[in-house]
Structure formats: C-alpha cells, structure tokens
mmCIF file of C-alpha atoms (C1' of nucleotides) and ligand atoms in Angstrom:
data_model
loop_
_atom_site.group_PDB
_atom_site.id
_atom_site.type_symbol
_atom_site.label_atom_id
_atom_site.label_comp_id
_atom_site.label_asym_id
_atom_site.label_seq_id
_atom_site.Cartn_x
_atom_site.Cartn_y
_atom_site.Cartn_z
ATOM 1 C CA MET A 1 -24.582 -12.477 16.895
ATOM 2 C CA SER A 2 -23.152 -15.857 17.864
ATOM 3 C CA LEU A 3 -19.612 -16.258 19.093
ATOM 4 C CA ASN A 4 -18.513 -17.774 15.804
ATOM 5 C CA ASP A 5 -20.170 -15.068 13.746
ATOM 6 C CA LEU A 6 -18.521 -12.458 15.934
ATOM 7 C CA ASP A 7 -15.189 -14.098 15.382
ATOM 8 C CA ASP A 8 -15.722 -14.195 11.627
ATOM 9 C CA GLU A 9 -16.766 -10.575 11.515
ATOM 10 C CA VAL A 10 -13.752 -9.460 13.547
ATOM 11 C CA ALA A 11 -11.486 -11.490 11.271
ATOM 12 C CA ALA A 12 -13.003 -9.796 8.217
ATOM 13 C CA LEU A 13 -12.647 -6.318 9.676
ATOM 14 C CA LEU A 14 -9.030 -6.933 10.592
ATOM 15 C CA ASP A 15 -8.355 -8.355 7.165
ATOM 16 C CA ASP A 16 -9.826 -5.221 5.573
ATOM 17 C CA ALA A 17 -7.436 -3.188 7.700
ATOM 18 C CA ASP A 18 -4.450 -5.378 6.735
ATOM 19 C CA GLN A 19 -4.063 -6.576 10.284
ATOM 20 C CA ARG A 20 -3.636 -10.084 11.610
ATOM 21 C CA TYR A 21 -6.038 -11.691 14.048
ATOM 22 C CA THR A 22 -3.361 -12.670 16.565
ATOM 23 C CA SER A 23 -3.842 -14.491 19.826
ATOM 24 C CA SER A 24 -3.485 -11.266 21.855
ATOM 25 C CA ARG A 25 -6.256 -9.755 19.782
ATOM 26 C CA ARG A 26 -8.428 -12.826 20.204
ATOM 27 C CA ARG A 27 -7.995 -12.607 23.960
ATOM 28 C CA LEU A 28 -8.965 -8.946 23.900
ATOM 29 C CA ILE A 29 -12.128 -9.634 21.924
ATOM 30 C CA SER A 30 -12.954 -12.413 24.300
ATOM 31 C CA ALA A 31 -12.489 -10.195 27.355
ATOM 32 C CA LEU A 32 -14.647 -7.439 25.872
ATOM 33 C CA GLN A 33 -17.309 -9.907 24.842
ATOM 34 C CA ALA A 34 -17.525 -11.259 28.377
ATOM 35 C CA GLY A 35 -18.178 -7.863 30.004
ATOM 36 C CA ASP A 36 -21.655 -6.374 30.373
ATOM 37 C CA GLY A 37 -20.362 -2.933 29.465
ATOM 38 C CA PRO A 38 -17.184 -1.216 28.313
ATOM 39 C CA LEU A 39 -14.019 -2.166 30.197
ATOM 40 C CA THR A 40 -11.007 -0.178 31.359
ATOM 41 C CA ILE A 41 -7.465 -1.278 30.557
ATOM 42 C CA THR A 42 -7.042 -2.177 34.209
ATOM 43 C CA GLN A 43 -10.128 -4.361 34.116
ATOM 44 C CA ILE A 44 -8.918 -6.115 30.982
ATOM 45 C CA VAL A 45 -5.474 -6.811 32.388
ATOM 46 C CA ALA A 46 -7.046 -8.025 35.615
ATOM 47 C CA THR A 47 -9.314 -10.385 33.652
ATOM 48 C CA ASP A 48 -6.537 -11.841 31.528
ATOM 49 C CA ALA A 49 -3.162 -11.548 33.192
ATOM 50 C CA SER A 50 -1.417 -13.000 30.160
ATOM 51 C CA LEU A 51 -1.960 -9.674 28.372
ATOM 52 C CA PRO A 52 0.809 -7.125 28.994
ATOM 53 C CA GLN A 53 -0.431 -3.562 29.402
ATOM 54 C CA SER A 54 1.484 -2.200 26.431
ATOM 55 C CA THR A 55 0.019 -4.878 24.188
ATOM 56 C CA VAL A 56 -3.474 -4.071 25.381
ATOM 57 C CA TYR A 57 -3.054 -0.379 24.659
ATOM 58 C CA ARG A 58 -1.505 -0.952 21.254
ATOM 59 C CA ASN A 59 -4.009 -3.529 20.094
ATOM 60 C CA LEU A 60 -7.058 -1.665 21.316
ATOM 61 C CA THR A 61 -5.926 1.267 19.201
ATOM 62 C CA ILE A 62 -5.515 -1.003 16.201
ATOM 63 C CA LEU A 63 -8.871 -2.677 16.803
ATOM 64 C CA GLU A 64 -10.489 0.732 17.063
ATOM 65 C CA GLU A 65 -8.970 1.837 13.751
ATOM 66 C CA ALA A 66 -10.244 -1.373 12.201
ATOM 67 C CA GLY A 67 -13.765 -0.610 13.455
ATOM 68 C CA VAL A 68 -13.855 -3.589 15.800
ATOM 69 C CA VAL A 69 -13.982 -1.761 19.103
ATOM 70 C CA THR A 70 -15.076 1.663 20.309
ATOM 71 C CA ARG A 71 -13.308 3.832 22.814
ATOM 72 C CA ILE A 72 -15.585 5.308 25.460
ATOM 73 C CA VAL A 73 -14.605 8.280 27.582
ATOM 74 C CA THR A 74 -16.625 9.152 30.665
ATOM 75 C CA SER A 75 -15.603 11.588 33.389
ATOM 76 C CA ASP A 76 -13.077 9.561 35.265
ATOM 77 C CA ASP A 77 -9.477 9.255 34.131
ATOM 78 C CA PHE A 78 -9.834 5.853 32.490
ATOM 79 C CA ALA A 79 -10.798 5.166 28.910
ATOM 80 C CA ARG A 80 -13.075 2.184 28.349
ATOM 81 C CA TYR A 81 -13.444 -0.076 25.338
ATOM 82 C CA GLU A 82 -16.318 -2.152 24.027
ATOM 83 C CA LEU A 83 -17.121 -4.060 20.862
ATOM 84 C CA ALA A 84 -18.315 -1.723 18.121
ATOM 85 C CA GLU A 85 -22.076 -1.309 17.660
ATOM 86 C CA LYS A 86 -21.658 -2.848 14.219
ATOM 87 C CA LEU A 87 -21.011 -6.089 16.124
ATOM 88 C CA THR A 88 -23.248 -5.763 19.158
ATOM 89 C CA GLY A 89 -26.078 -3.522 17.982
ATOM 90 C CA HIS A 90 -26.947 0.018 18.937
ATOM 91 C CA HIS A 91 -27.297 0.653 22.652
ATOM 92 C CA HIS A 92 -26.640 3.165 25.427
ATOM 93 C CA HIS A 93 -24.899 3.396 28.787
ATOM 94 C CA LEU A 94 -25.743 3.772 32.433
ATOM 95 C CA ILE A 95 -22.783 5.575 33.975
ATOM 96 C CA CYS A 96 -22.364 5.516 37.728
ATOM 97 C CA THR A 97 -20.880 8.837 38.801
ATOM 98 C CA ALA A 98 -19.865 7.322 42.140
ATOM 99 C CA CYS A 99 -17.814 4.275 41.111
ATOM 100 C CA GLY A 100 -17.356 4.969 37.386
ATOM 101 C CA ASP A 101 -18.834 1.683 36.262
ATOM 102 C CA VAL A 102 -20.641 1.577 32.934
ATOM 103 C CA VAL A 103 -23.320 -0.892 31.842
ATOM 104 C CA ASP A 104 -25.284 -1.255 28.636
ATOM 105 C CA PHE A 105 -28.971 -0.709 28.055
ATOM 106 C CA SER A 106 -31.252 -0.295 25.049
ATOM 107 C CA LEU A 107 -34.276 1.768 24.156
ATOM 108 C CA ASP A 108 -37.142 0.411 22.106
ATOM 109 C CA ALA A 109 -37.170 1.074 18.383
ATOM 110 C CA ALA A 110 -40.021 3.602 18.491
ATOM 111 C CA VAL A 111 -38.163 5.886 20.873
ATOM 112 C CA GLU A 112 -34.974 5.561 18.828
ATOM 113 C CA ALA A 113 -36.907 6.508 15.703
ATOM 114 C CA THR A 114 -38.417 9.591 17.326
ATOM 115 C CA LEU A 115 -35.017 10.569 18.567
ATOM 116 C CA ASP A 116 -33.275 10.072 15.245
ATOM 117 C CA LYS A 117 -35.838 12.227 13.518
ATOM 118 C CA ALA A 118 -35.426 15.050 16.031
ATOM 119 C CA LEU A 119 -31.654 14.811 15.917
ATOM 120 C CA ASP A 120 -31.633 14.844 12.162
ATOM 121 C CA GLY A 121 -33.578 18.113 12.226
ATOM 122 C CA ALA A 122 -31.128 19.659 14.674
ATOM 123 C CA ALA A 123 -28.145 18.548 12.604
ATOM 124 C CA VAL A 124 -29.541 19.941 9.379
ATOM 125 C CA SER A 125 -30.292 23.330 10.845
ATOM 126 C CA ALA A 126 -26.744 23.550 12.226
ATOM 127 C CA GLY A 127 -25.077 22.480 8.977
ATOM 128 C CA PHE A 128 -23.758 19.440 10.799
ATOM 129 C CA THR A 129 -23.299 16.007 9.186
ATOM 130 C CA ALA A 130 -24.284 13.458 11.839
ATOM 131 C CA ASP A 131 -22.734 9.999 11.945
ATOM 132 C CA SER A 132 -24.225 8.676 15.149
ATOM 133 C CA HIS A 133 -25.655 9.687 18.469
ATOM 134 C CA ARG A 134 -24.532 8.908 21.956
ATOM 135 C CA LEU A 135 -26.954 8.823 24.840
ATOM 136 C CA ASP A 136 -25.905 8.142 28.418
ATOM 137 C CA LEU A 137 -27.758 8.102 31.677
ATOM 138 C CA LEU A 138 -25.743 9.523 34.582
ATOM 139 C CA GLY A 139 -26.507 8.542 38.132
ATOM 140 C CA THR A 140 -25.847 5.962 40.809
ATOM 141 C CA CYS A 141 -25.677 2.208 40.336
ATOM 142 C CA ARG A 142 -27.407 -0.249 42.614
ATOM 143 C CA ASP A 143 -24.217 -1.116 44.511
ATOM 144 C CA CYS A 144 -23.281 2.499 45.151
ATOM 145 C CA ALA A 145 -26.836 3.358 46.198
ATOM 146 C CA LYS A 146 -26.687 0.604 48.816
ATOM 147 C CA ALA A 147 -23.374 1.801 50.272
ATOM 148 C CA MET B 1 -31.143 34.464 31.886
ATOM 149 C CA SER B 2 -29.779 37.993 31.631
ATOM 150 C CA LEU B 3 -26.148 38.791 32.278
ATOM 151 C CA ASN B 4 -26.969 40.340 35.621
ATOM 152 C CA ASP B 5 -29.150 37.467 36.698
ATOM 153 C CA LEU B 6 -26.397 35.084 35.688
ATOM 154 C CA ASP B 7 -23.933 37.046 37.753
ATOM 155 C CA ASP B 8 -26.256 37.025 40.755
ATOM 156 C CA GLU B 9 -26.863 33.313 40.458
ATOM 157 C CA VAL B 10 -23.140 32.556 40.215
ATOM 158 C CA ALA B 11 -22.507 34.773 43.226
ATOM 159 C CA ALA B 12 -25.151 32.903 45.198
ATOM 160 C CA LEU B 13 -23.785 29.483 44.238
ATOM 161 C CA LEU B 14 -20.262 30.493 45.200
ATOM 162 C CA ASP B 15 -21.508 31.940 48.469
ATOM 163 C CA ASP B 16 -23.262 28.652 49.245
ATOM 164 C CA ALA B 17 -19.969 26.892 48.650
ATOM 165 C CA ASP B 18 -18.060 29.366 50.870
ATOM 166 C CA GLN B 19 -16.088 30.617 47.917
ATOM 167 C CA ARG B 20 -15.388 34.182 46.844
ATOM 168 C CA TYR B 21 -16.444 35.554 43.497
ATOM 169 C CA THR B 22 -12.997 36.853 42.571
ATOM 170 C CA SER B 23 -11.996 38.655 39.432
ATOM 171 C CA SER B 24 -10.386 35.535 37.944
ATOM 172 C CA ARG B 25 -13.632 33.698 38.446
ATOM 173 C CA ARG B 26 -15.594 36.547 36.899
ATOM 174 C CA ARG B 27 -13.351 36.438 33.852
ATOM 175 C CA LEU B 28 -13.864 32.684 33.570
ATOM 176 C CA ILE B 29 -17.636 33.010 33.705
ATOM 177 C CA SER B 30 -17.451 35.734 31.118
ATOM 178 C CA ALA B 31 -15.326 33.618 28.767
ATOM 179 C CA LEU B 32 -17.638 30.632 29.117
ATOM 180 C CA GLN B 33 -20.701 32.800 28.615
ATOM 181 C CA ALA B 34 -19.256 34.166 25.375
ATOM 182 C CA GLY B 35 -18.666 30.754 23.792
ATOM 183 C CA ASP B 36 -21.332 28.923 21.768
ATOM 184 C CA GLY B 37 -20.340 25.624 23.319
ATOM 185 C CA PRO B 38 -18.019 24.218 25.981
ATOM 186 C CA LEU B 39 -14.427 25.498 25.886
ATOM 187 C CA THR B 40 -11.066 23.835 26.456
ATOM 188 C CA ILE B 41 -8.511 25.294 28.853
ATOM 189 C CA THR B 42 -6.433 26.286 25.846
ATOM 190 C CA GLN B 43 -9.354 28.135 24.305
ATOM 191 C CA ILE B 44 -10.040 29.958 27.554
ATOM 192 C CA VAL B 45 -6.433 31.038 27.992
ATOM 193 C CA ALA B 46 -6.320 32.135 24.355
ATOM 194 C CA THR B 47 -9.484 34.193 24.852
ATOM 195 C CA ASP B 48 -8.281 35.916 27.997
ATOM 196 C CA ALA B 49 -4.496 36.011 28.236
ATOM 197 C CA SER B 50 -4.652 37.591 31.682
ATOM 198 C CA LEU B 51 -5.693 34.213 33.088
ATOM 199 C CA PRO B 52 -2.750 31.962 34.028
ATOM 200 C CA GLN B 53 -3.263 28.314 33.231
ATOM 201 C CA SER B 54 -2.937 27.120 36.817
ATOM 202 C CA THR B 55 -5.575 29.587 37.942
ATOM 203 C CA VAL B 56 -7.904 28.423 35.205
ATOM 204 C CA TYR B 57 -7.539 24.771 36.189
ATOM 205 C CA ARG B 58 -7.950 25.477 39.878
ATOM 206 C CA ASN B 59 -10.921 27.752 39.544
ATOM 207 C CA LEU B 60 -12.768 25.592 37.054
ATOM 208 C CA THR B 61 -12.536 22.772 39.565
ATOM 209 C CA ILE B 62 -13.898 25.018 42.282
ATOM 210 C CA LEU B 63 -16.659 26.346 40.045
ATOM 211 C CA GLU B 64 -17.600 22.795 39.155
ATOM 212 C CA GLU B 65 -17.805 21.811 42.824
ATOM 213 C CA ALA B 66 -19.994 24.840 43.424
ATOM 214 C CA GLY B 67 -22.328 23.735 40.627
ATOM 215 C CA VAL B 68 -21.558 26.736 38.428
ATOM 216 C CA VAL B 69 -19.857 24.953 35.557
ATOM 217 C CA THR B 70 -19.875 21.450 34.105
ATOM 218 C CA ARG B 71 -16.903 19.497 32.868
ATOM 219 C CA ILE B 72 -17.451 17.837 29.486
ATOM 220 C CA VAL B 73 -15.305 15.013 28.183
ATOM 221 C CA THR B 74 -15.531 14.046 24.535
ATOM 222 C CA SER B 75 -13.045 11.776 22.792
ATOM 223 C CA ASP B 76 -10.039 13.982 22.365
ATOM 224 C CA ASP B 77 -7.544 14.592 25.142
ATOM 225 C CA PHE B 78 -8.924 17.942 26.263
ATOM 226 C CA ALA B 79 -11.612 18.487 28.861
ATOM 227 C CA ARG B 80 -14.119 21.228 28.127
ATOM 228 C CA TYR B 81 -16.150 23.398 30.481
ATOM 229 C CA GLU B 82 -19.467 25.172 30.120
ATOM 230 C CA LEU B 83 -21.916 26.946 32.404
ATOM 231 C CA ALA B 84 -24.074 24.440 34.277
ATOM 232 C CA GLU B 85 -27.507 23.626 32.848
ATOM 233 C CA LYS B 86 -28.988 25.139 35.981
ATOM 234 C CA LEU B 87 -27.828 28.479 34.526
ATOM 235 C CA THR B 88 -28.223 27.958 30.786
ATOM 236 C CA GLY B 89 -31.010 25.401 30.498
ATOM 237 C CA HIS B 90 -30.930 21.816 29.366
ATOM 238 C CA HIS B 91 -29.331 21.234 25.972
ATOM 239 C CA HIS B 92 -27.151 18.869 23.967
ATOM 240 C CA HIS B 93 -23.956 18.886 21.910
ATOM 241 C CA LEU B 94 -22.859 18.522 18.326
ATOM 242 C CA ILE B 95 -19.356 17.052 18.509
ATOM 243 C CA CYS B 96 -17.144 17.252 15.438
ATOM 244 C CA THR B 97 -15.009 14.122 15.314
ATOM 245 C CA ALA B 98 -12.633 15.823 12.869
ATOM 246 C CA CYS B 99 -11.666 19.007 14.723
ATOM 247 C CA GLY B 100 -13.058 18.272 18.184
ATOM 248 C CA ASP B 101 -15.200 21.380 18.353
ATOM 249 C CA VAL B 102 -18.434 21.231 20.340
ATOM 250 C CA VAL B 103 -21.520 23.401 19.890
ATOM 251 C CA ASP B 104 -24.848 23.476 21.698
ATOM 252 C CA PHE B 105 -28.257 22.532 20.419
ATOM 253 C CA SER B 106 -31.682 21.820 21.909
ATOM 254 C CA LEU B 107 -34.532 19.429 21.264
ATOM 255 C CA ASP B 108 -38.140 20.417 21.638
ATOM 256 C CA ALA B 109 -39.927 19.657 24.866
ATOM 257 C CA ALA B 110 -42.072 16.845 23.454
ATOM 258 C CA VAL B 111 -39.046 14.834 22.365
ATOM 259 C CA GLU B 112 -37.329 15.446 25.688
ATOM 260 C CA ALA B 113 -40.436 14.225 27.479
ATOM 261 C CA THR B 114 -40.611 11.029 25.401
ATOM 262 C CA LEU B 115 -36.949 10.451 26.031
ATOM 263 C CA ASP B 116 -37.142 11.042 29.767
ATOM 264 C CA LYS B 117 -39.965 8.587 30.074
ATOM 265 C CA ALA B 118 -38.091 5.883 28.158
ATOM 266 C CA LEU B 119 -34.912 6.522 30.103
ATOM 267 C CA ASP B 120 -36.734 6.360 33.374
ATOM 268 C CA GLY B 121 -38.041 2.936 32.436
ATOM 269 C CA ALA B 122 -34.572 1.707 31.564
ATOM 270 C CA ALA B 123 -33.117 3.067 34.802
ATOM 271 C CA VAL B 124 -35.774 1.453 36.955
ATOM 272 C CA SER B 125 -35.363 -1.962 35.388
ATOM 273 C CA ALA B 126 -31.600 -1.793 35.936
ATOM 274 C CA GLY B 127 -31.865 -0.637 39.549
ATOM 275 C CA PHE B 128 -30.135 2.573 38.573
ATOM 276 C CA THR B 129 -30.870 5.995 40.097
ATOM 277 C CA ALA B 130 -30.668 8.496 37.252
ATOM 278 C CA ASP B 131 -29.630 12.089 37.839
ATOM 279 C CA SER B 132 -29.469 13.352 34.263
ATOM 280 C CA HIS B 133 -29.002 12.291 30.695
ATOM 281 C CA ARG B 134 -26.402 13.275 28.177
ATOM 282 C CA LEU B 135 -27.111 13.181 24.469
ATOM 283 C CA ASP B 136 -24.511 14.066 21.858
ATOM 284 C CA LEU B 137 -24.533 13.984 18.113
ATOM 285 C CA LEU B 138 -21.223 12.850 16.615
ATOM 286 C CA GLY B 139 -20.244 13.849 13.100
ATOM 287 C CA THR B 140 -18.606 16.556 11.052
ATOM 288 C CA CYS B 141 -19.066 20.282 11.445
ATOM 289 C CA ARG B 142 -19.685 22.620 8.528
ATOM 290 C CA ASP B 143 -16.082 23.842 8.427
ATOM 291 C CA CYS B 144 -14.586 20.353 8.441
ATOM 292 C CA ALA B 145 -17.051 19.162 5.800
ATOM 293 C CA LYS B 146 -15.879 21.968 3.532
ATOM 294 C CA ALA B 147 -12.185 21.159 3.932
ATOM 295 C "C1'" DA C 1 11.660 -27.849 4.858
ATOM 296 C "C1'" DG C 2 14.819 -23.582 4.762
ATOM 297 C "C1'" DC C 3 15.041 -18.578 4.348
ATOM 298 C "C1'" DA C 4 14.333 -13.930 3.990
ATOM 299 C "C1'" DA C 5 10.983 -10.237 4.732
ATOM 300 C "C1'" DT C 6 7.441 -8.461 7.315
ATOM 301 C "C1'" DA C 7 4.282 -7.988 11.404
ATOM 302 C "C1'" DG C 8 3.625 -8.302 16.294
ATOM 303 C "C1'" DT C 9 5.387 -8.270 21.023
ATOM 304 C "C1'" DG C 10 6.495 -6.259 25.541
ATOM 305 C "C1'" DA C 11 9.542 -3.981 28.912
ATOM 306 C "C1'" DG C 12 10.737 0.348 29.703
ATOM 307 C "C1'" DA C 13 11.243 5.454 28.475
ATOM 308 C "C1'" DA C 14 8.920 9.572 27.097
ATOM 309 C "C1'" DT C 15 4.884 12.602 26.744
ATOM 310 C "C1'" DC C 16 1.722 15.851 28.452
ATOM 311 C "C1'" DA C 17 -3.031 17.104 30.477
ATOM 312 C "C1'" DG C 18 -4.017 17.726 34.810
ATOM 313 C "C1'" DT C 19 -2.907 18.297 39.989
ATOM 314 C "C1'" DA C 20 -0.210 19.638 44.017
ATOM 315 C "C1'" DT C 21 2.986 22.820 46.219
ATOM 316 C "C1'" DC C 22 4.186 26.982 48.361
ATOM 317 C "C1'" DA C 23 5.946 31.695 48.635
ATOM 318 C "C1'" DT C 24 3.563 35.844 47.671
ATOM 319 C "C1'" DT C 25 -0.491 38.790 47.180
ATOM 320 C "C1'" DT C 26 -5.253 40.050 47.968
ATOM 321 C "C1'" DG C 27 -9.358 41.274 50.400
ATOM 322 C "C1'" DC C 28 -12.577 40.730 54.165
ATOM 323 C "C1'" DG C 29 -13.693 41.570 59.076
ATOM 324 C "C1'" DA C 30 -12.599 43.535 63.587
ATOM 325 C "C1'" DT D 1 -5.342 50.084 59.870
ATOM 326 C "C1'" DC D 2 -4.180 45.330 61.162
ATOM 327 C "C1'" DG D 3 -4.292 40.484 61.133
ATOM 328 C "C1'" DC D 4 -5.552 36.496 58.914
ATOM 329 C "C1'" DA D 5 -7.626 33.308 55.839
ATOM 330 C "C1'" DA D 6 -8.331 32.825 50.918
ATOM 331 C "C1'" DA D 7 -6.575 33.231 46.355
ATOM 332 C "C1'" DT D 8 -2.907 33.562 43.121
ATOM 333 C "C1'" DG D 9 0.560 31.819 39.822
ATOM 334 C "C1'" DA D 10 5.074 30.017 38.794
ATOM 335 C "C1'" DT D 11 6.777 25.645 39.121
ATOM 336 C "C1'" DA D 12 7.277 20.696 40.283
ATOM 337 C "C1'" DC D 13 5.007 16.456 40.172
ATOM 338 C "C1'" DT D 14 1.730 12.568 38.812
ATOM 339 C "C1'" DG D 15 -0.072 9.051 36.085
ATOM 340 C "C1'" DA D 16 -2.717 7.387 31.937
ATOM 341 C "C1'" DT D 17 -1.325 6.821 27.521
ATOM 342 C "C1'" DT D 18 2.015 6.672 23.711
ATOM 343 C "C1'" DC D 19 6.510 5.738 21.823
ATOM 344 C "C1'" DT D 20 10.809 3.038 21.176
ATOM 345 C "C1'" DC D 21 13.308 -0.759 19.871
ATOM 346 C "C1'" DA D 22 15.444 -5.218 20.389
ATOM 347 C "C1'" DC D 23 13.403 -9.500 20.031
ATOM 348 C "C1'" DT D 24 9.994 -13.142 18.441
ATOM 349 C "C1'" DA D 25 6.412 -15.100 15.429
ATOM 350 C "C1'" DT D 26 4.298 -15.519 11.049
ATOM 351 C "C1'" DT D 27 3.925 -15.250 6.177
ATOM 352 C "C1'" DG D 28 5.339 -16.087 1.360
ATOM 353 C "C1'" DC D 29 8.522 -17.944 -1.584
ATOM 354 C "C1'" DT D 30 11.469 -21.478 -3.547
HETATM 355 MN MN1 LIG E 1 -21.819 -0.526 25.670
HETATM 356 MN MN1 LIG E 2 -23.237 23.041 26.023
HETATM 357 ZN ZN1 LIG E 3 -21.497 2.738 41.165
HETATM 358 ZN ZN1 LIG E 4 -14.970 20.211 12.783
#
DNA sequence: AGCAATAGTGAGAATCAGTATCATTTGCGA
DNA sequence: TCGCAAATGATACTGATTCTCACTATTGCT
C-alpha cells in the first residue's frame, strides 16, 4: 500500500467513525508507518516531540476504535501500537524478552493456510467464534544476543 | 502428569531456586491446576479466600522465576497465570475479546511441526534466537456469543 | 466574511494493577 | 528448644494509563 493509499484509507476509516483526520493524527500515522514494528508511547513521543503525551494516548485510542491501529501488549509494562493489518497486511512479531523490542515478520501463504485450517477446527470444537489469530516468536534479538 | 508428579516437580523446581514449598504456594498451584485456562489474581483470590492478595502477587512472581508458572498478558488490564508448559505440555489459548476469558487448546503434532519449521526459518533470517512461540486465537466465547 | 456550535487539544489530576515496605509469624537446622 | 533466615500480609507507594476541563481550531450556516 503506497503512502497516498494509506492516507486515503485512514481518512475513510476515520470518516466512518465520525472522526476528523487532524494533524496530530497524521503525525501519529506517520510515526507508526516509519517503524519496523509496533511502537511504545515513549518511542512515539521521542520520534515526534511535537506530540504531547496526553494527545498521543487519546488519539491512539480513537484510532484503535476506528480500526486504524492495533494495540499490542507483550510482557513488559508498555503497550505498543501499529497500523492495523487491514492496512499493512497480516503478519507476526518477533518479541525480544531481553529488551522488549518487537519487529514484524511474515510466514508464507501455505503455512498460514495450514494454520488457519487447524485453528478453525480447534475453534469449532470449543464453540468459539474466531476473529483472528496472533502468533509471536519469543526470544532474543540480534543486539541483545551480542551484548 | 498426575497430581503427585506435579507436586514433586514443583517441589524440585522450587528447591532448585532455593525457595520453600509453603502452604500458600501449594494453594496457588492447586488453584491454577483446577482452572481450564490461565487465571487472574482476582479469580485466584475469589477461588481461595484464604490467600491474601499481596501473598498471591509475591508468590506468583517467585513461582514464575522458578519456572513453575507463566505470566500471560492478553489485552485487558489483568495479568493471568498458568502452570508452565514444562508441567502441562505445550498448548495455546482461545481469548474472548468480549469477556476476557482465556481457555486452553492444543494443535496436533503435525501442525506444530510445520509451524516450528516455518518459524525457525523466519527467526534465522532475522538474526533472532527463538525460545518459544505463542499462538492465540482471538474471538468470542460460547457464553458471550449467546448474550 | 462573521458567528455560533461542535470537535480536538494538552497540562495536570485521578485511577488502579502491580510492587515495595516492614513488623510479625513460621519453620528449618543445630 | 533456640536462633535465625524465610515467608507472611496489611499497608504505602509507583507509574502507565485515563480523566478533566479550560482553551483553541474547525465546521456549517447565513
Ligand atoms: Mn507488527
Ligand atoms: Mn494455558
Ligand atoms: Zn533485544
Ligand atoms: Zn467471552
């Protein structure tokens, strides 16, 4: 998805949610788009100092409700946000248990298909209605392995 | 793993960590063993009112450090704990996004093998050292679907 | 353009899950 | 049995996140 298409799609989603696409929200989208994985509030504020913390919190919540971003919770005390899969495509996360950093990765379509089929079976037999799956790899990133 | 074997294994893990297997800790293990998925602190205290909240928090941390229990974070504001996979076997979670409840499920060995292989490839190409994977299904549980 | 009415902003206060403190109790070893 | 280190549990504290509210920006209308 090109930058302009992304922008158009975000605008449409916000419009559907009766929300304006303000300059704070544009800056947030831009910050998230620049990262190679979900970002913490601290990381966002560090990236764009013109964004006050309270505005970041409030607007990320609104963007999440509008389906523009997704909130990711790992094991550390900091929530992370990324653009919704609707905008970036389905993918997974490498989570470093040493430094907390999270980066994206993808699996090939065949593996995803196998997985979806197996998960669908499990959901059905538990009377569970599945919306999506979440698959993370936990371990140590290159930087932390070096140190 | 039988109840006695579980008890022995927990005792051994605590011994390795130079921790005693006290009655509070026995009650915690018992509460976790009784659940069909990871439990919140509130659920544990509700199950066994003889356990003060501060003792539950402290001992769950100690049990986690000893490798006896695992802390699970979903998307709500409450951490959940379950017996470590070392004791219960590898499995996954159905997470209800409506009520927050979490229940266990398993995939068959062939799917796990396919998955592990694909994940290993992804880890290697990212320079990431993987310890384990975490796979959750997000959706709506039977009870919430009814309501 | 002028003028409400409505939406968004941002500094600071409040909330609350989780952690730290510490006086008291427990249980292991000599 | 005694002494001591570990554990307990009531309570205070911490800090990420949420709430408040006076102020500013934008929209829609004439
Ligand atoms: Mn991602
Ligand atoms: Mn489980
Ligand atoms: Zn790392
Ligand atoms: Zn539910």
